[in-house]
Amino acid sequence: MNNLLSESIQQITGQLKNWRRDFHHFAESGWFEFRTATIVAEELHRLGYSLKMGQEVIKADARMGLPSAQALQDQEQRAIKQGALTAWLPHFSGGFTGIVATLDTGKPGPTLAFRVDMDALDQNEEQTPAHRPYADGFSSCNAHMMHACGHDGHTAIGLGLANVLKKHESQLIGKIKLIFQPAEEGTRGAKSMVEAGVVDDVDCFIAIHIGLGVPQGELACGSDNFLATSKIDVTYCGVASHAGGKPEEGKNALLAAAQAALGLYAIPHHSKGSSRINVGVLQAGIGRNVIPDHALMKVETRGETNEINEFVYNQALNIIAGAAKMQGVEYKLELMGAAQSSQPSPRWVDFIYQQARQYVPELSSVVRSRKQPAGSEDATYFMERVKENGGQATYLIFGSELSAGHHNERFDFDENVMTTAVKTLATIAFHLSDFEG
């Protein structure tokens, strides 16, 4: 089987690169993945997968950080001009850009789910000959949208895996679900898919990422260093007034935001683990002689555990409210994104470790876990739901050489990692009957 698998993957190596470069060129950020989703849906349909899309797999009121209706409409029209397959667009209109493809083998066995993300970042890409995507003609053509984290590669890996699994369907058991998630950046999309129930029947779950500081050729079978996070936008609303003539009539929204920002950084650390808080944006005021009546502050909290993040978050809410009261202004708060902390399932990690070492010689190193710089990932929502239901879950990282760090305008990766990832994930699926969960 290993030789047949290698041959099948070799046959799609060129297509993996084509998919990845196409998605990279037409980068689409969170909830705007209209063109990407239609291409993914078309390929999965061609292969014969059973598809659920849009509002079938995304709970509308659980979405976070959703752009305006006008922005969604504008980006859908942009996608059409750039080659979105219009037959599929009604499923995704309004930003419901998620897909779940199911392969039912008809044989008894567990349900195995793989999650890949599809969205780009809200940043501009380097446009110089020193940057390979530009030199080779596939850098992003969309302003302020760039695949600077590798999700273009993840989507390609998902499609490659779909091809290989379908071709060798007779070697599989149970059900395979391929989850194509929108809006991972900003940790906005997974919760809405979880609340739509897409993993409620899943026994074994895997999310993937490439890069993340893991050395070229290495597989980390159970990354466990993701911090729980909450991302909030705070708007203070005061009363404008002439700063010289009638200062007593004004209510200073800028001052409330500034006092809140300083107070947030005074939140104490927690004895049970690390925590973070950051005020990344503070915008206010229209002129030097006007009491500012409006201020926007963008904040994120993080914690090593859900408990620690909740502590920081609740402290932040008190400070935000207190600053408003001090200045006599109103405020509103909007949750823009969130993720949990989650520990991989040890037996599942060990099984993947053994399979990768035995059947994927392309990997130069396989480790059970590797501590990476602490960020956040909303795949943890999927992981926690599967584990709550008695299943197994983990997060795999495939090491790759990078031209620059994640979220950098010069980000690029070694495309050979995609074939290694497809082979590893397919190997896990083909040997699932050996797992004693």
PDB file of N, CA, C and O in Angstrom, residues 57-124:
ATOM      1  N   VAL A  57     -23.088  24.259   7.615  1.00  0.00           N
ATOM      2  CA  VAL A  57     -21.919  23.953   8.444  1.00  0.00           C
ATOM      3  C   VAL A  57     -21.413  25.163   9.233  1.00  0.00           C
ATOM      4  O   VAL A  57     -20.406  25.068   9.936  1.00  0.00           O
ATOM      5  N   ILE A  58     -22.100  26.282   9.132  1.00  0.00           N
ATOM      6  CA  ILE A  58     -21.717  27.489   9.869  1.00  0.00           C
ATOM      7  C   ILE A  58     -22.958  28.063  10.546  1.00  0.00           C
ATOM      8  O   ILE A  58     -23.945  28.370   9.878  1.00  0.00           O
ATOM      9  N   LYS A  59     -22.899  28.207  11.865  1.00  0.00           N
ATOM     10  CA  LYS A  59     -24.000  28.807  12.597  1.00  0.00           C
ATOM     11  C   LYS A  59     -23.869  30.319  12.524  1.00  0.00           C
ATOM     12  O   LYS A  59     -22.868  30.893  12.970  1.00  0.00           O
ATOM     13  N   ALA A  60     -24.860  30.953  11.961  1.00  0.00           N
ATOM     14  CA  ALA A  60     -24.761  32.372  11.621  1.00  0.00           C
ATOM     15  C   ALA A  60     -24.416  33.246  12.816  1.00  0.00           C
ATOM     16  O   ALA A  60     -23.511  34.082  12.759  1.00  0.00           O
ATOM     17  N   ASP A  61     -25.122  33.071  13.918  1.00  0.00           N
ATOM     18  CA  ASP A  61     -24.928  33.986  15.052  1.00  0.00           C
ATOM     19  C   ASP A  61     -23.722  33.620  15.909  1.00  0.00           C
ATOM     20  O   ASP A  61     -23.454  34.283  16.908  1.00  0.00           O
ATOM     21  N   ALA A  62     -22.973  32.593  15.508  1.00  0.00           N
ATOM     22  CA  ALA A  62     -21.743  32.242  16.219  1.00  0.00           C
ATOM     23  C   ALA A  62     -20.500  32.742  15.485  1.00  0.00           C
ATOM     24  O   ALA A  62     -19.383  32.551  15.968  1.00  0.00           O
ATOM     25  N   ARG A  63     -20.681  33.381  14.341  1.00  0.00           N
ATOM     26  CA  ARG A  63     -19.544  33.945  13.628  1.00  0.00           C
ATOM     27  C   ARG A  63     -19.019  35.166  14.384  1.00  0.00           C
ATOM     28  O   ARG A  63     -19.789  35.929  14.964  1.00  0.00           O
ATOM     29  N   MET A  64     -17.728  35.353  14.349  1.00  0.00           N
ATOM     30  CA  MET A  64     -17.099  36.491  15.016  1.00  0.00           C
ATOM     31  C   MET A  64     -16.288  37.294  14.009  1.00  0.00           C
ATOM     32  O   MET A  64     -15.784  36.752  13.032  1.00  0.00           O
ATOM     33  N   GLY A  65     -16.163  38.586  14.269  1.00  0.00           N
ATOM     34  CA  GLY A  65     -15.376  39.439  13.399  1.00  0.00           C
ATOM     35  C   GLY A  65     -15.898  39.482  11.981  1.00  0.00           C
ATOM     36  O   GLY A  65     -15.123  39.557  11.022  1.00  0.00           O
ATOM     37  N   LEU A  66     -17.214  39.471  11.827  1.00  0.00           N
ATOM     38  CA  LEU A  66     -17.815  39.439  10.495  1.00  0.00           C
ATOM     39  C   LEU A  66     -17.742  40.826   9.847  1.00  0.00           C
ATOM     40  O   LEU A  66     -18.114  41.821  10.462  1.00  0.00           O
ATOM     41  N   PRO A  67     -17.255  40.911   8.602  1.00  0.00           N
ATOM     42  CA  PRO A  67     -17.238  42.202   7.915  1.00  0.00           C
ATOM     43  C   PRO A  67     -18.661  42.715   7.659  1.00  0.00           C
ATOM     44  O   PRO A  67     -19.641  41.985   7.821  1.00  0.00           O
ATOM     45  N   SER A  68     -18.759  43.949   7.217  1.00  0.00           N
ATOM     46  CA  SER A  68     -20.066  44.542   6.931  1.00  0.00           C
ATOM     47  C   SER A  68     -20.719  43.841   5.749  1.00  0.00           C
ATOM     48  O   SER A  68     -20.054  43.224   4.909  1.00  0.00           O
ATOM     49  N   ALA A  69     -22.046  43.966   5.671  1.00  0.00           N
ATOM     50  CA  ALA A  69     -22.785  43.369   4.559  1.00  0.00           C
ATOM     51  C   ALA A  69     -22.306  43.932   3.229  1.00  0.00           C
ATOM     52  O   ALA A  69     -22.214  43.206   2.230  1.00  0.00           O
ATOM     53  N   GLN A  70     -21.988  45.220   3.196  1.00  0.00           N
ATOM     54  CA  GLN A  70     -21.509  45.831   1.959  1.00  0.00           C
ATOM     55  C   GLN A  70     -20.152  45.268   1.556  1.00  0.00           C
ATOM     56  O   GLN A  70     -19.907  44.988   0.381  1.00  0.00           O
ATOM     57  N   ALA A  71     -19.271  45.096   2.547  1.00  0.00           N
ATOM     58  CA  ALA A  71     -17.951  44.529   2.245  1.00  0.00           C
ATOM     59  C   ALA A  71     -18.079  43.106   1.722  1.00  0.00           C
ATOM     60  O   ALA A  71     -17.378  42.713   0.778  1.00  0.00           O
ATOM     61  N   LEU A  72     -18.958  42.312   2.321  1.00  0.00           N
ATOM     62  CA  LEU A  72     -19.182  40.948   1.855  1.00  0.00           C
ATOM     63  C   LEU A  72     -19.690  40.940   0.421  1.00  0.00           C
ATOM     64  O   LEU A  72     -19.244  40.139  -0.414  1.00  0.00           O
ATOM     65  N   GLN A  73     -20.617  41.833   0.118  1.00  0.00           N
ATOM     66  CA  GLN A  73     -21.162  41.914  -1.237  1.00  0.00           C
ATOM     67  C   GLN A  73     -20.087  42.340  -2.235  1.00  0.00           C
ATOM     68  O   GLN A  73     -19.971  41.763  -3.325  1.00  0.00           O
ATOM     69  N   ASP A  74     -19.292  43.333  -1.857  1.00  0.00           N
ATOM     70  CA  ASP A  74     -18.234  43.817  -2.748  1.00  0.00           C
ATOM     71  C   ASP A  74     -17.209  42.719  -3.037  1.00  0.00           C
ATOM     72  O   ASP A  74     -16.761  42.550  -4.180  1.00  0.00           O
ATOM     73  N   GLN A  75     -16.833  41.965  -1.996  1.00  0.00           N
ATOM     74  CA  GLN A  75     -15.828  40.921  -2.179  1.00  0.00           C
ATOM     75  C   GLN A  75     -16.379  39.736  -2.971  1.00  0.00           C
ATOM     76  O   GLN A  75     -15.638  39.067  -3.699  1.00  0.00           O
ATOM     77  N   GLU A  76     -17.664  39.475  -2.855  1.00  0.00           N
ATOM     78  CA  GLU A  76     -18.273  38.419  -3.667  1.00  0.00           C
ATOM     79  C   GLU A  76     -18.224  38.807  -5.144  1.00  0.00           C
ATOM     80  O   GLU A  76     -17.930  37.971  -6.012  1.00  0.00           O
ATOM     81  N   GLN A  77     -18.488  40.070  -5.439  1.00  0.00           N
ATOM     82  CA  GLN A  77     -18.413  40.534  -6.824  1.00  0.00           C
ATOM     83  C   GLN A  77     -16.981  40.484  -7.338  1.00  0.00           C
ATOM     84  O   GLN A  77     -16.721  40.135  -8.485  1.00  0.00           O
ATOM     85  N   ARG A  78     -16.031  40.857  -6.483  1.00  0.00           N
ATOM     86  CA  ARG A  78     -14.626  40.745  -6.849  1.00  0.00           C
ATOM     87  C   ARG A  78     -14.265  39.307  -7.185  1.00  0.00           C
ATOM     88  O   ARG A  78     -13.558  39.027  -8.167  1.00  0.00           O
ATOM     89  N   ALA A  79     -14.764  38.366  -6.373  1.00  0.00           N
ATOM     90  CA  ALA A  79     -14.472  36.948  -6.597  1.00  0.00           C
ATOM     91  C   ALA A  79     -15.005  36.477  -7.946  1.00  0.00           C
ATOM     92  O   ALA A  79     -14.343  35.696  -8.648  1.00  0.00           O
ATOM     93  N   ILE A  80     -16.174  36.944  -8.325  1.00  0.00           N
ATOM     94  CA  ILE A  80     -16.753  36.568  -9.616  1.00  0.00           C
ATOM     95  C   ILE A  80     -15.842  37.038 -10.749  1.00  0.00           C
ATOM     96  O   ILE A  80     -15.554  36.285 -11.698  1.00  0.00           O
ATOM     97  N   LYS A  81     -15.358  38.253 -10.658  1.00  0.00           N
ATOM     98  CA  LYS A  81     -14.475  38.795 -11.689  1.00  0.00           C
ATOM     99  C   LYS A  81     -13.158  38.024 -11.759  1.00  0.00           C
ATOM    100  O   LYS A  81     -12.513  37.978 -12.815  1.00  0.00           O
ATOM    101  N   GLN A  82     -12.767  37.398 -10.643  1.00  0.00           N
ATOM    102  CA  GLN A  82     -11.498  36.674 -10.598  1.00  0.00           C
ATOM    103  C   GLN A  82     -11.666  35.171 -10.796  1.00  0.00           C
ATOM    104  O   GLN A  82     -10.736  34.409 -10.546  1.00  0.00           O
ATOM    105  N   GLY A  83     -12.831  34.751 -11.249  1.00  0.00           N
ATOM    106  CA  GLY A  83     -12.993  33.357 -11.650  1.00  0.00           C
ATOM    107  C   GLY A  83     -13.723  32.452 -10.686  1.00  0.00           C
ATOM    108  O   GLY A  83     -13.669  31.226 -10.837  1.00  0.00           O
ATOM    109  N   ALA A  84     -14.428  33.001  -9.717  1.00  0.00           N
ATOM    110  CA  ALA A  84     -15.245  32.154  -8.840  1.00  0.00           C
ATOM    111  C   ALA A  84     -16.272  31.396  -9.680  1.00  0.00           C
ATOM    112  O   ALA A  84     -16.814  31.930 -10.657  1.00  0.00           O
ATOM    113  N   LEU A  85     -16.530  30.170  -9.309  1.00  0.00           N
ATOM    114  CA  LEU A  85     -17.478  29.340 -10.041  1.00  0.00           C
ATOM    115  C   LEU A  85     -18.880  29.666  -9.546  1.00  0.00           C
ATOM    116  O   LEU A  85     -19.288  29.267  -8.455  1.00  0.00           O
ATOM    117  N   THR A  86     -19.620  30.393 -10.355  1.00  0.00           N
ATOM    118  CA  THR A  86     -20.875  30.997  -9.901  1.00  0.00           C
ATOM    119  C   THR A  86     -21.943  29.974  -9.523  1.00  0.00           C
ATOM    120  O   THR A  86     -22.845  30.292  -8.754  1.00  0.00           O
ATOM    121  N   ALA A  87     -21.843  28.770 -10.043  1.00  0.00           N
ATOM    122  CA  ALA A  87     -22.844  27.754  -9.690  1.00  0.00           C
ATOM    123  C   ALA A  87     -22.814  27.423  -8.204  1.00  0.00           C
ATOM    124  O   ALA A  87     -23.833  27.026  -7.628  1.00  0.00           O
ATOM    125  N   TRP A  88     -21.635  27.599  -7.573  1.00  0.00           N
ATOM    126  CA  TRP A  88     -21.494  27.262  -6.158  1.00  0.00           C
ATOM    127  C   TRP A  88     -21.697  28.470  -5.241  1.00  0.00           C
ATOM    128  O   TRP A  88     -21.883  28.306  -4.027  1.00  0.00           O
ATOM    129  N   LEU A  89     -21.643  29.675  -5.789  1.00  0.00           N
ATOM    130  CA  LEU A  89     -21.645  30.877  -4.953  1.00  0.00           C
ATOM    131  C   LEU A  89     -22.868  31.039  -4.050  1.00  0.00           C
ATOM    132  O   LEU A  89     -22.733  31.554  -2.931  1.00  0.00           O
ATOM    133  N   PRO A  90     -24.066  30.641  -4.472  1.00  0.00           N
ATOM    134  CA  PRO A  90     -25.215  30.819  -3.567  1.00  0.00           C
ATOM    135  C   PRO A  90     -25.038  30.144  -2.208  1.00  0.00           C
ATOM    136  O   PRO A  90     -25.582  30.615  -1.209  1.00  0.00           O
ATOM    137  N   HIS A  91     -24.272  29.075  -2.162  1.00  0.00           N
ATOM    138  CA  HIS A  91     -24.028  28.403  -0.878  1.00  0.00           C
ATOM    139  C   HIS A  91     -23.212  29.282   0.064  1.00  0.00           C
ATOM    140  O   HIS A  91     -23.366  29.192   1.288  1.00  0.00           O
ATOM    141  N   PHE A  92     -22.345  30.109  -0.491  1.00  0.00           N
ATOM    142  CA  PHE A  92     -21.366  30.844   0.314  1.00  0.00           C
ATOM    143  C   PHE A  92     -21.688  32.331   0.457  1.00  0.00           C
ATOM    144  O   PHE A  92     -21.011  33.040   1.207  1.00  0.00           O
ATOM    145  N   SER A  93     -22.701  32.790  -0.239  1.00  0.00           N
ATOM    146  CA  SER A  93     -23.045  34.209  -0.215  1.00  0.00           C
ATOM    147  C   SER A  93     -23.319  34.679   1.200  1.00  0.00           C
ATOM    148  O   SER A  93     -23.894  33.964   2.017  1.00  0.00           O
ATOM    149  N   GLY A  94     -22.891  35.900   1.492  1.00  0.00           N
ATOM    150  CA  GLY A  94     -23.058  36.438   2.834  1.00  0.00           C
ATOM    151  C   GLY A  94     -21.948  36.062   3.785  1.00  0.00           C
ATOM    152  O   GLY A  94     -22.032  36.351   4.977  1.00  0.00           O
ATOM    153  N   GLY A  95     -20.903  35.391   3.266  1.00  0.00           N
ATOM    154  CA  GLY A  95     -19.770  35.039   4.117  1.00  0.00           C
ATOM    155  C   GLY A  95     -19.857  33.677   4.770  1.00  0.00           C
ATOM    156  O   GLY A  95     -19.103  33.401   5.708  1.00  0.00           O
ATOM    157  N   PHE A  96     -20.721  32.810   4.287  1.00  0.00           N
ATOM    158  CA  PHE A  96     -20.828  31.451   4.853  1.00  0.00           C
ATOM    159  C   PHE A  96     -19.898  30.519   4.077  1.00  0.00           C
ATOM    160  O   PHE A  96     -20.328  29.539   3.458  1.00  0.00           O
ATOM    161  N   THR A  97     -18.607  30.799   4.152  1.00  0.00           N
ATOM    162  CA  THR A  97     -17.635  30.179   3.255  1.00  0.00           C
ATOM    163  C   THR A  97     -16.976  28.937   3.850  1.00  0.00           C
ATOM    164  O   THR A  97     -15.751  28.800   3.825  1.00  0.00           O
ATOM    165  N   GLY A  98     -17.758  28.033   4.378  1.00  0.00           N
ATOM    166  CA  GLY A  98     -17.238  26.792   4.936  1.00  0.00           C
ATOM    167  C   GLY A  98     -17.745  25.587   4.174  1.00  0.00           C
ATOM    168  O   GLY A  98     -18.842  25.608   3.599  1.00  0.00           O
ATOM    169  N   ILE A  99     -16.939  24.521   4.173  1.00  0.00           N
ATOM    170  CA  ILE A  99     -17.289  23.286   3.460  1.00  0.00           C
ATOM    171  C   ILE A  99     -16.908  22.090   4.315  1.00  0.00           C
ATOM    172  O   ILE A  99     -15.831  22.068   4.920  1.00  0.00           O
ATOM    173  N   VAL A 100     -17.769  21.088   4.351  1.00  0.00           N
ATOM    174  CA  VAL A 100     -17.440  19.801   4.968  1.00  0.00           C
ATOM    175  C   VAL A 100     -17.744  18.711   3.940  1.00  0.00           C
ATOM    176  O   VAL A 100     -18.883  18.574   3.477  1.00  0.00           O
ATOM    177  N   ALA A 101     -16.717  17.954   3.557  1.00  0.00           N
ATOM    178  CA  ALA A 101     -16.860  16.872   2.594  1.00  0.00           C
ATOM    179  C   ALA A 101     -16.745  15.539   3.322  1.00  0.00           C
ATOM    180  O   ALA A 101     -15.837  15.351   4.133  1.00  0.00           O
ATOM    181  N   THR A 102     -17.651  14.615   3.023  1.00  0.00           N
ATOM    182  CA  THR A 102     -17.664  13.317   3.705  1.00  0.00           C
ATOM    183  C   THR A 102     -17.506  12.184   2.707  1.00  0.00           C
ATOM    184  O   THR A 102     -18.158  12.156   1.663  1.00  0.00           O
ATOM    185  N   LEU A 103     -16.626  11.263   3.049  1.00  0.00           N
ATOM    186  CA  LEU A 103     -16.438  10.028   2.293  1.00  0.00           C
ATOM    187  C   LEU A 103     -16.868   8.874   3.194  1.00  0.00           C
ATOM    188  O   LEU A 103     -16.211   8.577   4.190  1.00  0.00           O
ATOM    189  N   ASP A 104     -17.989   8.266   2.877  1.00  0.00           N
ATOM    190  CA  ASP A 104     -18.515   7.132   3.657  1.00  0.00           C
ATOM    191  C   ASP A 104     -18.096   5.843   2.959  1.00  0.00           C
ATOM    192  O   ASP A 104     -18.566   5.537   1.862  1.00  0.00           O
ATOM    193  N   THR A 105     -17.213   5.096   3.592  1.00  0.00           N
ATOM    194  CA  THR A 105     -16.702   3.873   2.965  1.00  0.00           C
ATOM    195  C   THR A 105     -17.705   2.739   2.969  1.00  0.00           C
ATOM    196  O   THR A 105     -17.514   1.741   2.264  1.00  0.00           O
ATOM    197  N   GLY A 106     -18.742   2.875   3.789  1.00  0.00           N
ATOM    198  CA  GLY A 106     -19.709   1.793   3.912  1.00  0.00           C
ATOM    199  C   GLY A 106     -19.247   0.655   4.789  1.00  0.00           C
ATOM    200  O   GLY A 106     -19.952  -0.347   4.960  1.00  0.00           O
ATOM    201  N   LYS A 107     -18.061   0.789   5.371  1.00  0.00           N
ATOM    202  CA  LYS A 107     -17.519  -0.233   6.258  1.00  0.00           C
ATOM    203  C   LYS A 107     -17.568   0.261   7.693  1.00  0.00           C
ATOM    204  O   LYS A 107     -17.430   1.468   7.949  1.00  0.00           O
ATOM    205  N   PRO A 108     -17.757  -0.647   8.639  1.00  0.00           N
ATOM    206  CA  PRO A 108     -17.755  -0.219  10.042  1.00  0.00           C
ATOM    207  C   PRO A 108     -16.428   0.421  10.418  1.00  0.00           C
ATOM    208  O   PRO A 108     -15.368   0.017   9.927  1.00  0.00           O
ATOM    209  N   GLY A 109     -16.484   1.406  11.259  1.00  0.00           N
ATOM    210  CA  GLY A 109     -15.265   2.055  11.706  1.00  0.00           C
ATOM    211  C   GLY A 109     -15.548   3.444  12.224  1.00  0.00           C
ATOM    212  O   GLY A 109     -16.661   3.960  12.093  1.00  0.00           O
ATOM    213  N   PRO A 110     -14.560   4.066  12.798  1.00  0.00           N
ATOM    214  CA  PRO A 110     -14.729   5.400  13.374  1.00  0.00           C
ATOM    215  C   PRO A 110     -14.856   6.469  12.297  1.00  0.00           C
ATOM    216  O   PRO A 110     -14.577   6.234  11.119  1.00  0.00           O
ATOM    217  N   THR A 111     -15.267   7.646  12.729  1.00  0.00           N
ATOM    218  CA  THR A 111     -15.286   8.819  11.855  1.00  0.00           C
ATOM    219  C   THR A 111     -14.043   9.647  12.137  1.00  0.00           C
ATOM    220  O   THR A 111     -13.809  10.072  13.271  1.00  0.00           O
ATOM    221  N   LEU A 112     -13.246   9.842  11.087  1.00  0.00           N
ATOM    222  CA  LEU A 112     -11.987  10.577  11.176  1.00  0.00           C
ATOM    223  C   LEU A 112     -12.152  11.899  10.445  1.00  0.00           C
ATOM    224  O   LEU A 112     -12.598  11.923   9.291  1.00  0.00           O
ATOM    225  N   ALA A 113     -11.795  13.004  11.099  1.00  0.00           N
ATOM    226  CA  ALA A 113     -11.928  14.325  10.478  1.00  0.00           C
ATOM    227  C   ALA A 113     -10.575  15.017  10.390  1.00  0.00           C
ATOM    228  O   ALA A 113      -9.769  14.955  11.328  1.00  0.00           O
ATOM    229  N   PHE A 114     -10.351  15.662   9.241  1.00  0.00           N
ATOM    230  CA  PHE A 114      -9.180  16.505   9.034  1.00  0.00           C
ATOM    231  C   PHE A 114      -9.662  17.938   8.821  1.00  0.00           C
ATOM    232  O   PHE A 114     -10.579  18.160   8.028  1.00  0.00           O
ATOM    233  N   ARG A 115      -9.034  18.878   9.482  1.00  0.00           N
ATOM    234  CA  ARG A 115      -9.400  20.288   9.300  1.00  0.00           C
ATOM    235  C   ARG A 115      -8.251  21.054   8.664  1.00  0.00           C
ATOM    236  O   ARG A 115      -7.111  20.974   9.124  1.00  0.00           O
ATOM    237  N   VAL A 116      -8.557  21.795   7.590  1.00  0.00           N
ATOM    238  CA  VAL A 116      -7.621  22.745   6.988  1.00  0.00           C
ATOM    239  C   VAL A 116      -8.312  24.097   6.909  1.00  0.00           C
ATOM    240  O   VAL A 116      -9.541  24.180   6.816  1.00  0.00           O
ATOM    241  N   ASP A 117      -7.524  25.173   6.964  1.00  0.00           N
ATOM    242  CA  ASP A 117      -8.088  26.517   6.881  1.00  0.00           C
ATOM    243  C   ASP A 117      -7.760  27.131   5.530  1.00  0.00           C
ATOM    244  O   ASP A 117      -6.818  26.740   4.855  1.00  0.00           O
ATOM    245  N   MET A 118      -8.561  28.136   5.122  1.00  0.00           N
ATOM    246  CA  MET A 118      -8.493  28.649   3.756  1.00  0.00           C
ATOM    247  C   MET A 118      -8.160  30.130   3.654  1.00  0.00           C
ATOM    248  O   MET A 118      -7.917  30.623   2.553  1.00  0.00           O
ATOM    249  N   ASP A 119      -8.179  30.879   4.740  1.00  0.00           N
ATOM    250  CA  ASP A 119      -8.146  32.337   4.640  1.00  0.00           C
ATOM    251  C   ASP A 119      -6.740  32.908   4.611  1.00  0.00           C
ATOM    252  O   ASP A 119      -5.796  32.336   5.145  1.00  0.00           O
ATOM    253  N   ALA A 120      -6.642  34.088   3.999  1.00  0.00           N
ATOM    254  CA  ALA A 120      -5.412  34.865   3.967  1.00  0.00           C
ATOM    255  C   ALA A 120      -5.449  35.911   5.079  1.00  0.00           C
ATOM    256  O   ALA A 120      -6.444  36.040   5.808  1.00  0.00           O
ATOM    257  N   LEU A 121      -4.364  36.662   5.179  1.00  0.00           N
ATOM    258  CA  LEU A 121      -4.254  37.739   6.161  1.00  0.00           C
ATOM    259  C   LEU A 121      -4.576  39.081   5.525  1.00  0.00           C
ATOM    260  O   LEU A 121      -4.467  39.265   4.307  1.00  0.00           O
ATOM    261  N   ASP A 122      -4.947  40.039   6.366  1.00  0.00           N
ATOM    262  CA  ASP A 122      -5.222  41.399   5.907  1.00  0.00           C
ATOM    263  C   ASP A 122      -3.921  42.192   5.867  1.00  0.00           C
ATOM    264  O   ASP A 122      -3.681  43.075   6.698  1.00  0.00           O
ATOM    265  N   GLN A 123      -3.058  41.863   4.900  1.00  0.00           N
ATOM    266  CA  GLN A 123      -1.821  42.601   4.752  1.00  0.00           C
ATOM    267  C   GLN A 123      -1.374  42.560   3.299  1.00  0.00           C
ATOM    268  O   GLN A 123      -1.812  41.711   2.520  1.00  0.00           O
ATOM    269  N   ASN A 124      -0.519  43.510   2.933  1.00  0.00           N
ATOM    270  CA  ASN A 124      -0.011  43.579   1.577  1.00  0.00           C
ATOM    271  C   ASN A 124       1.225  42.692   1.429  1.00  0.00           C
ATOM    272  O   ASN A 124       2.030  42.563   2.351  1.00  0.00           O
TER     273      ASN A 124
END
